[in-house]
XYZ file of C-alpha atoms in Angstrom:
617
model
C 1.322 -4.164 26.171
C 4.910 -4.200 25.112
C 4.442 -7.640 24.363
C 1.048 -7.543 22.640
C 2.083 -4.435 20.380
C 5.403 -6.201 19.377
C 3.232 -9.526 18.552
C 0.742 -7.723 16.513
C 3.542 -6.062 14.514
C 5.510 -9.257 14.249
C 2.565 -11.120 12.566
C 1.479 -8.344 10.623
C 5.040 -8.493 8.798
C 4.781 -12.025 8.357
C 2.092 -11.762 6.547
C 3.163 -9.939 3.541
C 3.240 -6.796 5.652
C -0.277 -6.320 5.176
C -0.366 -6.037 1.457
C -2.859 -8.621 0.484
C -6.535 -8.560 1.497
C -6.334 -11.722 3.309
C -3.407 -10.478 5.242
C -5.375 -7.180 6.069
C -8.121 -8.608 7.544
C -6.136 -10.553 9.926
C -4.343 -7.287 10.945
C -7.642 -6.148 11.312
C -9.028 -8.721 13.782
C -5.780 -8.514 15.807
C -5.830 -4.481 16.146
C -9.543 -4.665 16.814
C -9.091 -7.069 19.683
C -6.166 -4.849 21.054
C -8.609 -2.064 20.894
C -11.299 -3.886 22.758
C -8.430 -4.874 25.362
C -7.579 -1.307 26.050
C -11.000 -0.217 26.572
C -12.074 -3.029 29.022
C -8.659 -1.929 30.996
C -10.069 1.449 31.923
C -12.445 4.528 31.458
C -13.053 6.950 28.806
C -10.246 8.749 27.326
C -9.871 12.088 25.741
C -7.863 12.490 22.584
C -6.102 15.159 21.000
C -8.526 16.420 17.876
C -5.616 18.440 16.494
C -3.706 14.826 15.640
C -6.537 12.975 14.491
C -9.154 15.249 12.772
C -6.752 15.505 9.464
C -6.652 11.307 9.050
C -10.384 11.241 10.057
C -11.149 13.767 6.881
C -8.969 11.309 4.647
C -11.695 8.511 5.670
C -14.427 10.484 5.002
C -13.216 11.447 1.688
C -12.502 7.411 1.029
C -15.894 6.606 2.025
C -17.449 8.998 -0.454
C -15.045 7.852 -3.226
C -16.731 4.733 -2.941
C -20.009 6.113 -4.503
C -18.376 6.957 -7.837
C -14.936 4.712 -7.518
C -14.154 2.730 -10.585
C -14.809 -0.596 -8.568
C -16.559 0.081 -5.098
C -15.794 -3.169 -3.856
C -12.030 -2.540 -3.981
C -12.545 0.901 -2.826
C -14.055 -0.413 0.400
C -10.877 -2.772 0.824
C -9.113 0.577 0.700
C -11.487 2.166 3.149
C -10.862 -0.795 5.206
C -7.451 -0.396 5.578
C -7.429 3.371 6.696
C -9.962 2.240 9.490
C -7.330 -0.159 11.079
C -4.421 2.414 10.573
C -6.672 5.014 12.392
C -7.452 2.225 15.132
C -3.829 1.506 15.811
C -3.283 4.970 16.396
C -5.957 5.322 18.723
C -4.142 2.208 20.730
C -0.675 4.038 20.232
C -2.507 7.618 21.864
C -3.941 5.540 24.590
C -0.683 3.843 25.512
C 2.169 5.788 27.257
C 5.205 7.740 25.115
C 7.480 5.006 27.150
C 5.458 1.940 25.699
C 5.863 3.348 22.327
C 9.295 4.074 22.586
C 10.223 0.757 23.474
C 8.257 -0.677 21.183
C 9.855 1.150 18.228
C 13.282 -0.030 19.921
C 12.304 -3.639 19.454
C 12.031 -3.116 15.392
C 15.121 -4.445 14.884
C 14.598 -7.471 16.429
C 11.613 -7.858 14.443
C 13.332 -7.372 11.195
C 15.960 -9.758 11.790
C 13.210 -12.426 12.887
C 12.070 -11.685 9.281
C 15.226 -11.738 7.642
C 15.986 -15.609 9.345
C 12.370 -16.498 7.792
C 12.983 -15.391 4.163
C 16.867 -16.274 3.927
C 16.111 -19.691 2.353
C 13.464 -18.601 -0.114
C 15.348 -15.112 -1.363
C 18.943 -16.764 -1.288
C 18.302 -20.271 -2.668
C 17.742 -19.032 -6.214
C 20.620 -16.269 -5.928
C 18.029 -13.597 -6.268
C 17.219 -10.336 -3.851
C 15.790 -10.781 -0.287
C 12.351 -9.551 -0.511
C 11.556 -10.543 3.162
C 8.028 -11.327 3.887
C 7.093 -8.613 2.053
C 7.898 -10.417 -1.533
C 9.165 -7.030 -2.697
C 12.697 -6.178 -1.890
C 12.536 -2.102 -2.371
C 9.935 -1.927 0.658
C 11.786 -4.617 2.810
C 14.864 -2.576 2.322
C 13.108 0.397 3.433
C 12.039 -1.403 6.773
C 15.489 -2.603 7.282
C 16.772 1.295 7.022
C 14.398 1.985 9.643
C 15.617 -0.762 11.831
C 19.333 0.665 11.129
C 18.305 4.190 12.114
C 16.804 2.645 15.574
C 20.042 0.845 16.378
C 22.013 4.100 15.598
C 19.698 5.976 18.227
C 19.912 3.498 20.644
C 23.799 2.930 20.417
C 23.738 6.720 20.973
C 21.679 6.786 24.109
C 23.705 3.797 25.298
C 27.024 5.775 24.797
C 25.825 8.938 26.484
C 25.021 10.997 23.709
C 21.463 11.888 24.078
C 19.149 13.563 21.631
C 18.329 16.955 22.693
C 19.473 18.832 25.941
C 17.275 17.233 28.903
C 15.620 20.434 30.918
C 14.212 20.813 34.236
C 10.289 19.346 34.380
C 11.063 16.448 32.236
C 8.542 13.979 32.407
C 8.194 10.725 30.852
C 10.632 11.391 28.538
C 9.555 15.146 27.339
C 11.047 18.027 28.443
C 9.084 21.077 29.400
C 8.291 22.173 26.143
C 6.917 18.579 25.380
C 9.875 17.266 23.190
C 10.246 13.337 23.578
C 13.929 12.148 24.437
C 15.114 9.988 21.958
C 14.202 6.306 21.636
C 13.976 4.338 25.178
C 14.790 0.659 25.085
C 14.664 -1.444 28.182
C 15.528 -5.437 27.495
C 14.397 -7.925 29.958
C 16.634 -9.034 33.057
C 20.184 -8.908 32.748
C 20.034 -8.578 29.039
C 19.667 -4.562 29.601
C 23.105 -4.110 30.578
C 24.403 -5.734 27.207
C 22.252 -3.398 25.641
C 25.546 -1.897 23.393
C 26.665 -5.108 22.133
C 23.320 -6.435 21.399
C 22.389 -3.431 19.318
C 25.290 -3.369 17.787
C 25.228 -6.831 16.339
C 21.700 -6.048 15.378
C 23.183 -2.841 13.539
C 25.415 -4.937 11.610
C 22.643 -7.532 10.873
C 20.071 -4.986 9.474
C 23.073 -3.507 7.307
C 23.891 -6.630 6.067
C 20.073 -7.384 5.319
C 19.549 -4.140 3.447
C 22.494 -5.017 1.271
C 21.213 -8.261 0.448
C 17.950 -6.648 -0.485
C 20.158 -4.434 -3.418
C 17.430 -1.524 -2.878
C 19.409 1.302 -4.701
C 16.930 3.687 -3.266
C 17.240 2.797 0.128
C 20.549 2.329 0.452
C 20.925 5.977 -1.009
C 18.755 7.537 1.662
C 20.859 5.584 4.330
C 23.707 6.807 3.422
C 22.173 10.359 3.035
C 21.244 10.029 6.563
C 24.385 8.294 7.722
C 26.421 11.746 6.546
C 24.022 13.827 8.028
C 24.041 11.958 11.718
C 28.107 11.821 11.267
C 28.119 15.434 11.225
C 25.352 15.733 13.926
C 26.983 13.150 16.623
C 30.789 12.772 17.462
C 30.044 10.055 19.414
C 27.989 7.842 17.207
C 30.499 8.092 14.198
C 32.958 5.182 14.940
C 29.512 2.885 15.330
C 28.458 4.137 12.042
C 31.901 3.767 10.491
C 32.987 0.773 11.487
C 29.579 -1.023 10.530
C 29.444 0.520 7.215
C 33.092 -0.421 6.225
C 32.356 -4.089 7.594
C 29.629 -4.420 5.422
C 30.602 -2.485 2.152
C 33.622 -4.721 2.761
C 31.507 -7.845 2.589
C 29.344 -6.434 -0.444
C 33.157 -5.527 -2.598
C 34.105 -8.711 -2.204
C 30.896 -10.791 -3.081
C 30.481 -7.925 -6.106
C 34.197 -8.331 -7.624
C 34.974 -11.905 -6.726
C 31.852 -13.885 -7.118
C 29.979 -11.062 -9.654
C 26.940 -10.914 -7.479
C 25.123 -7.790 -8.859
C 21.807 -8.557 -7.724
C 22.243 -8.281 -3.813
C 25.331 -6.777 -2.734
C 26.704 -5.622 -6.042
C 23.804 -3.512 -6.493
C 25.399 -0.924 -4.238
C 28.088 -0.428 -6.877
C 25.545 0.040 -9.764
C 24.121 3.403 -8.333
C 25.671 4.847 -11.074
C 25.202 2.766 -14.246
C 22.626 2.120 -16.722
C 20.133 -0.077 -14.480
C 19.757 2.767 -12.292
C 19.218 5.181 -14.956
C 16.426 2.645 -16.609
C 14.887 2.473 -13.270
C 14.529 6.260 -13.073
C 13.057 6.404 -16.638
C 10.602 3.824 -15.654
C 9.425 5.914 -12.305
C 9.343 8.617 -14.626
C 6.805 7.532 -16.973
C 4.787 5.992 -14.017
C 4.324 9.750 -12.751
C 3.803 11.428 -15.766
C 0.976 9.176 -16.701
C -0.318 8.936 -12.943
C -0.423 12.715 -13.379
C -2.616 12.523 -16.568
C -5.014 10.394 -14.723
C -5.123 12.735 -11.793
C -5.858 15.556 -14.334
C -8.870 13.646 -15.911
C -10.053 12.574 -11.998
C -9.342 15.137 -9.658
C -11.810 13.613 -7.231
C -10.174 10.284 -7.094
C -11.134 6.467 -8.887
C -11.150 5.051 -5.677
C -8.508 2.311 -4.093
C -6.870 -0.021 -6.865
C -9.300 1.972 -9.558
C -5.673 2.777 -11.283
C -5.470 -0.972 -11.758
C -8.326 -1.031 -14.157
C -8.026 2.469 -15.730
C -3.798 2.389 -16.040
C -4.472 0.955 -19.685
C -6.272 4.168 -21.110
C -3.302 6.644 -19.696
C -0.357 4.737 -19.997
C 1.977 6.348 -22.670
C 4.535 2.931 -22.595
C 4.528 -0.206 -22.629
C 4.735 -1.477 -18.727
C 2.496 -3.460 -15.969
C 2.377 -1.862 -12.657
C -0.390 -1.870 -10.060
C 0.899 1.638 -8.318
C 2.705 4.466 -9.835
C 5.641 3.821 -6.881
C 4.907 7.236 -5.584
C 2.529 6.936 -2.606
C 1.421 10.607 -2.439
C 0.624 10.600 -6.293
C -0.872 7.103 -5.573
C -2.896 8.824 -2.860
C -4.109 11.381 -5.301
C -5.143 8.989 -7.977
C -6.989 6.699 -5.541
C -9.061 9.431 -3.283
C -8.286 12.869 -5.195
C -5.906 15.902 -4.827
C -7.700 17.413 -1.725
C -6.728 13.760 0.149
C -3.165 14.173 -0.873
C -3.259 17.794 0.032
C -4.441 16.622 3.510
C -1.619 14.271 4.306
C 0.951 16.842 3.051
C -0.455 19.211 5.723
C -0.766 16.497 8.401
C 2.712 15.047 7.789
C 4.271 18.890 7.532
C 2.623 19.517 10.542
C 3.839 16.269 12.036
C 7.413 17.306 11.004
C 7.720 21.075 11.950
C 5.357 21.255 15.148
C 5.381 17.614 16.134
C 6.893 17.157 19.782
C 7.917 13.540 19.266
C 11.734 14.281 19.130
C 14.461 14.293 16.750
C 14.937 10.625 16.465
C 11.488 9.956 15.570
C 11.060 13.038 13.159
C 14.286 11.436 11.400
C 12.829 8.051 11.012
C 9.315 9.664 9.711
C 11.020 11.729 7.400
C 13.463 8.871 5.871
C 9.870 6.844 5.429
C 8.086 9.509 3.844
C 10.944 10.265 1.427
C 11.197 6.853 0.532
C 7.613 6.623 -0.386
C 7.908 9.080 -2.879
C 10.165 7.018 -4.754
C 8.147 3.365 -3.952
C 5.092 1.604 -2.781
C 6.239 1.474 1.170
C 2.980 2.943 2.364
C 0.848 0.444 0.422
C 1.916 -2.052 3.319
C -0.620 -1.459 5.955
C 2.557 -2.818 8.428
C 4.535 0.126 7.398
C 1.692 2.309 7.585
C 1.346 1.108 11.167
C 4.745 1.216 11.893
C 4.714 5.205 10.596
C 1.981 5.928 13.308
C 4.688 4.841 15.937
C 6.893 8.090 14.662
C 4.041 10.287 15.020
C 3.822 13.139 17.653
C 0.574 11.340 19.603
C 0.725 12.687 23.161
C -0.829 10.655 25.962
C -4.652 10.718 26.099
C -6.510 12.066 28.883
C -8.468 9.869 31.377
C -11.918 11.512 31.888
C -12.638 11.961 35.303
C -15.747 13.420 37.660
C -15.795 15.142 40.973
C -18.296 13.860 43.361
C -17.242 15.853 46.572
C -14.959 19.039 46.743
C -12.515 19.717 49.755
C -13.653 22.418 52.802
C -11.124 24.722 50.797
C -13.312 24.302 47.418
C -15.537 26.938 46.073
C -18.054 24.891 45.451
C -20.167 22.152 47.553
C -22.181 18.972 46.470
C -25.782 19.436 47.721
C -24.549 22.600 50.055
C -22.642 20.412 52.237
C -18.887 20.171 52.898
C -17.246 16.710 52.015
C -14.100 14.949 51.015
C -12.353 14.530 47.545
C -13.845 11.942 45.686
C -12.668 11.482 41.921
C -13.910 9.035 39.820
C -13.374 7.717 36.310
C -16.278 8.487 33.837
C -17.412 5.400 31.793
C -19.646 7.077 29.026
C -21.307 6.230 26.042
C -18.550 6.804 23.577
C -16.438 4.219 25.829
C -19.153 1.775 25.255
C -19.462 2.546 21.804
C -16.246 2.124 20.995
C -15.720 -1.155 22.670
C -18.952 -2.881 20.793
C -17.382 -1.188 17.404
C -14.048 -2.788 17.928
C -15.735 -6.127 18.486
C -18.248 -6.109 15.755
C -15.587 -5.036 13.637
C -13.236 -7.892 14.538
C -16.093 -10.593 13.731
C -16.528 -8.827 10.221
C -12.675 -8.893 9.778
C -12.665 -12.508 10.809
C -15.719 -13.072 8.566
C -14.176 -11.542 5.447
C -10.936 -13.382 5.867
C -12.366 -16.618 5.031
C -13.410 -15.801 1.553
C -9.812 -13.869 1.084
C -8.136 -17.048 2.268
C -10.303 -19.638 0.178
C -9.871 -17.637 -3.375
C -6.130 -16.753 -2.559
C -4.869 -19.928 -1.265
C -7.188 -22.671 -1.693
C -8.750 -21.994 -5.074
C -12.406 -22.479 -3.803
C -13.691 -19.609 -5.691
C -17.453 -20.332 -5.478
C -17.021 -20.986 -1.820
C -15.608 -17.557 -1.322
C -18.322 -15.808 -3.603
C -21.016 -17.637 -1.580
C -19.628 -15.878 1.459
C -18.571 -12.314 -0.509
C -20.438 -12.080 -3.510
C -19.010 -8.628 -4.966
C -15.118 -10.056 -4.409
C -13.916 -8.611 -7.509
C -10.528 -10.414 -7.649
C -11.935 -13.932 -7.018
C -14.538 -13.169 -9.655
C -11.669 -12.247 -12.272
C -9.959 -15.314 -11.477
C -12.852 -17.424 -11.604
C -13.673 -15.999 -14.878
C -10.163 -16.672 -16.528
C -10.467 -20.479 -15.250
C -14.214 -20.999 -16.547
C -14.706 -22.433 -19.846
C -18.394 -23.220 -19.182
C -20.181 -20.389 -21.938
C -23.249 -19.757 -19.363
C -21.181 -19.197 -16.324
C -18.423 -16.950 -18.251
C -21.347 -14.884 -19.629
C -22.923 -14.229 -16.263
C -19.870 -13.734 -14.512
C -18.865 -11.145 -17.109
C -22.391 -9.467 -16.887
C -21.722 -8.922 -13.105
C -18.337 -7.651 -13.546
C -19.408 -4.679 -15.993
C -22.554 -3.956 -13.814
C -20.359 -2.680 -10.926
C -17.236 -1.922 -12.949
C -17.490 -0.932 -17.013
C -13.612 -0.506 -16.808
C -12.812 -3.921 -16.150
C -10.297 -5.101 -18.919
C -10.945 -9.012 -18.114
C -14.447 -8.946 -18.419
C -14.485 -6.952 -21.882
C -12.060 -9.446 -23.253
C -14.377 -12.296 -22.024
C -17.617 -10.406 -23.714
C -15.443 -10.403 -26.985
C -15.654 -14.036 -27.243
C -18.835 -14.293 -25.971
C -20.349 -11.829 -28.557
C -18.368 -14.082 -31.040
C -20.090 -17.028 -30.189
C -23.503 -15.473 -30.342
C -22.862 -14.388 -33.685
C -23.115 -10.690 -32.230
C -21.358 -8.845 -34.718
C -21.990 -5.260 -33.330
C -21.380 -6.235 -30.059
C -18.270 -7.859 -30.778
C -16.703 -4.874 -32.369
C -17.967 -2.664 -29.222
C -16.329 -5.023 -26.815
C -13.356 -5.088 -28.863
C -12.911 -1.294 -28.628
C -13.421 -1.058 -24.832
C -10.914 -4.095 -24.438
C -8.546 -2.272 -26.630
C -8.736 0.984 -24.967
C -7.795 -0.472 -21.629
C -5.004 -2.398 -23.008
C -3.463 -0.270 -25.534
C 0.297 -1.755 -25.244
C -0.928 -5.335 -25.259
C 0.114 -6.135 -28.989
C -0.976 -9.695 -28.478
C -4.557 -8.410 -28.026
C -4.239 -6.632 -31.043
C -2.837 -9.549 -33.495
C -5.659 -11.807 -31.632
C -8.350 -9.326 -32.831
C -7.095 -8.577 -35.962
C -6.842 -12.552 -36.942
C -10.203 -13.056 -35.774
C -11.673 -9.921 -37.793
C -9.760 -11.352 -40.735
C -11.428 -14.604 -40.369
C -15.205 -13.370 -40.325
C -14.386 -10.729 -43.057
C -13.541 -13.965 -45.267
C -16.477 -15.935 -43.772
C -18.552 -12.962 -44.830
C -17.202 -12.820 -48.397
C -17.414 -16.292 -48.900
C -21.225 -16.305 -47.901
C -22.023 -13.361 -50.134
C -20.403 -15.010 -53.098
C -22.306 -17.927 -52.441
C -25.560 -15.983 -52.410
C -26.102 -16.243 -48.712
C -27.003 -12.679 -47.543
C -29.317 -13.071 -45.075
C -28.505 -11.615 -41.490
C -28.156 -14.177 -38.878
C -26.749 -11.780 -35.987
C -28.512 -11.035 -32.862
C -28.574 -7.766 -31.326
C -25.911 -6.535 -28.643
C -27.000 -7.284 -25.027
C -25.075 -4.339 -23.922
C -25.928 -1.896 -26.399
C -29.702 -1.919 -27.183
C -29.076 0.600 -30.241
C -27.378 -1.818 -32.223
C -30.044 -4.534 -31.401
C -31.563 -4.538 -35.014
C -30.355 -7.816 -36.998
C -27.477 -7.403 -39.462
C -27.238 -8.948 -42.837
C -24.365 -10.358 -44.045
C -23.453 -7.540 -46.254
C -23.878 -5.264 -43.118
C -21.944 -7.252 -40.976
C -19.136 -7.446 -43.677
C -19.145 -3.488 -43.461
C -18.961 -3.308 -39.496
C -16.042 -6.082 -39.614
C -13.822 -4.110 -42.125
C -14.835 -0.682 -40.277
C -13.792 -2.223 -36.916
C -10.320 -3.974 -38.626
C -9.710 -0.529 -39.797
C -10.608 1.127 -36.588
C -8.019 -1.155 -34.760
C -5.173 -0.530 -36.946
C -5.777 3.386 -36.643
C -5.844 2.910 -33.001
C -2.658 1.073 -32.951
C -0.976 3.998 -35.189
C -2.578 6.573 -32.408
C -1.119 4.569 -29.334
C 2.311 4.567 -31.496
C 2.096 8.021 -31.948
C 1.306 9.247 -28.093
C 3.877 6.983 -26.869
C 6.139 8.766 -24.559
C 9.950 8.753 -25.847
C 11.290 7.936 -22.261
C 9.092 4.267 -23.050
C 11.660 3.710 -25.877
C 14.564 3.714 -23.375
C 12.644 0.627 -21.740
C 11.943 -2.704 -23.001
C 9.109 -2.155 -26.054
C 7.484 -4.753 -27.805
C 7.405 -4.513 -31.699
C 4.149 -2.562 -32.169
C 3.019 -4.042 -35.474
C 0.640 -6.148 -37.215
C 1.111 -8.586 -39.842
């Protein structure tokens, strides 16, 4: 099973870490197959409810959010991610603690495999190593975890066990249930070379971390290394040797090659670029909190991607707020965020998984408070390995009891016979895993068609409500009827889709629907307040229409020719040229007033970043 878990993790890492919908569906297929395999191997099991009931509550909240989310199809994809993590947690609970520990010990090897694959793509251009994640900061966070695991393995190999072993220890746990370190067993004769192997992995992971240029990950590692050096004397020499070796290489690259994108970023922790990153993050958090205040029950997964323009107070583009706890509150509400705070707080304070795994869990959670690490499904699966997941108990039934027993079967004394009980729940979970694997495999096809092959019609034929595919097809089409139909479909399920409203502006303009065009402009601008090019395009268009109306009035042509708005029935009456002129002038005035309001509401922090010139001619 260790090989199967490692294979699932490796493939999950290689396919963008489970960030895209296509990669998530493939991971779902793999995890469901593992669940089905485990179910076929044995009878029913009993899980500890105190470990799973809070994540299950989060799943219920996420499902309920679908009914009022900004885009229900996007939110269902978020629900899918939670289901996969829960199924992965089930797999980890069924397996022994030893298997989980040895799987954790293989993560540094998996990270090196990812580095090898990504080296050519990330370094050929002289940029930062982003790994298979295609995002340097989260890849750096994973490498930090690999470094910490290497140190823990070296600590064990050197004889400095985490925690004192007590009598009654079983399966790596003491009599209080505390796990003992991170166990690693390499195949065959390689196990006797564990110390040099993990020493080399430590240096490779450190080298990879500096190539990412992730300053937040570096800072977390430095803080943890100082803590570890104080805590464990026997590991100091390994930490010192590895750190000095890699920093020496980084320093040479910085001072002689002028590389400030990878190695050199370590030496820019106190420079202006870092302060600008902090300002940018602060702006994200302030705007995200405004969204939570307006929608305390959440807006659904990826809903902020649509509503961000109406809350942001600076000119930036970010699909996530770079704080996974705040992102959870935005997506599923304050209650969901509190559930996770309680859950992870319990794991860190009362969990019995041992100090090494608690350190890994704490560092990953701290890193997720300043970035998007847990938006990667792979990182969520890694996090599950660090949790306190006591081994599940087999459900058994006693058919006969011994002569010394207090009960007999049918009034007769007999021998003891114990058999595994396979109940309805066992069969139901097996069927669920198989059906889910088929569903995930099915939806992977349109995801791939849209993402990698550009076959939008085929993708929508299989998954009609796929929002991302509808939006991409909308941007590429120039056929009036198709654009009109697509924009109406998008707005029917998501009234806050900026791309659909931008398309409606053009459609209403072509139809001569002045009222509908003005309405669509208002909505489009409200969802993209800092898109100055949008302001300018609309201002220029309004100026042209005003000039046309004035020319028509001068020529004596005042007969109305505009149609009523298909989006707003109350504006359905035809407008005369004079009425259209008044409406267009009012719209142009509102456009300029909205720009002035946007400038006035801009957060002062935004001016420390790059701001476009927010002016109209």
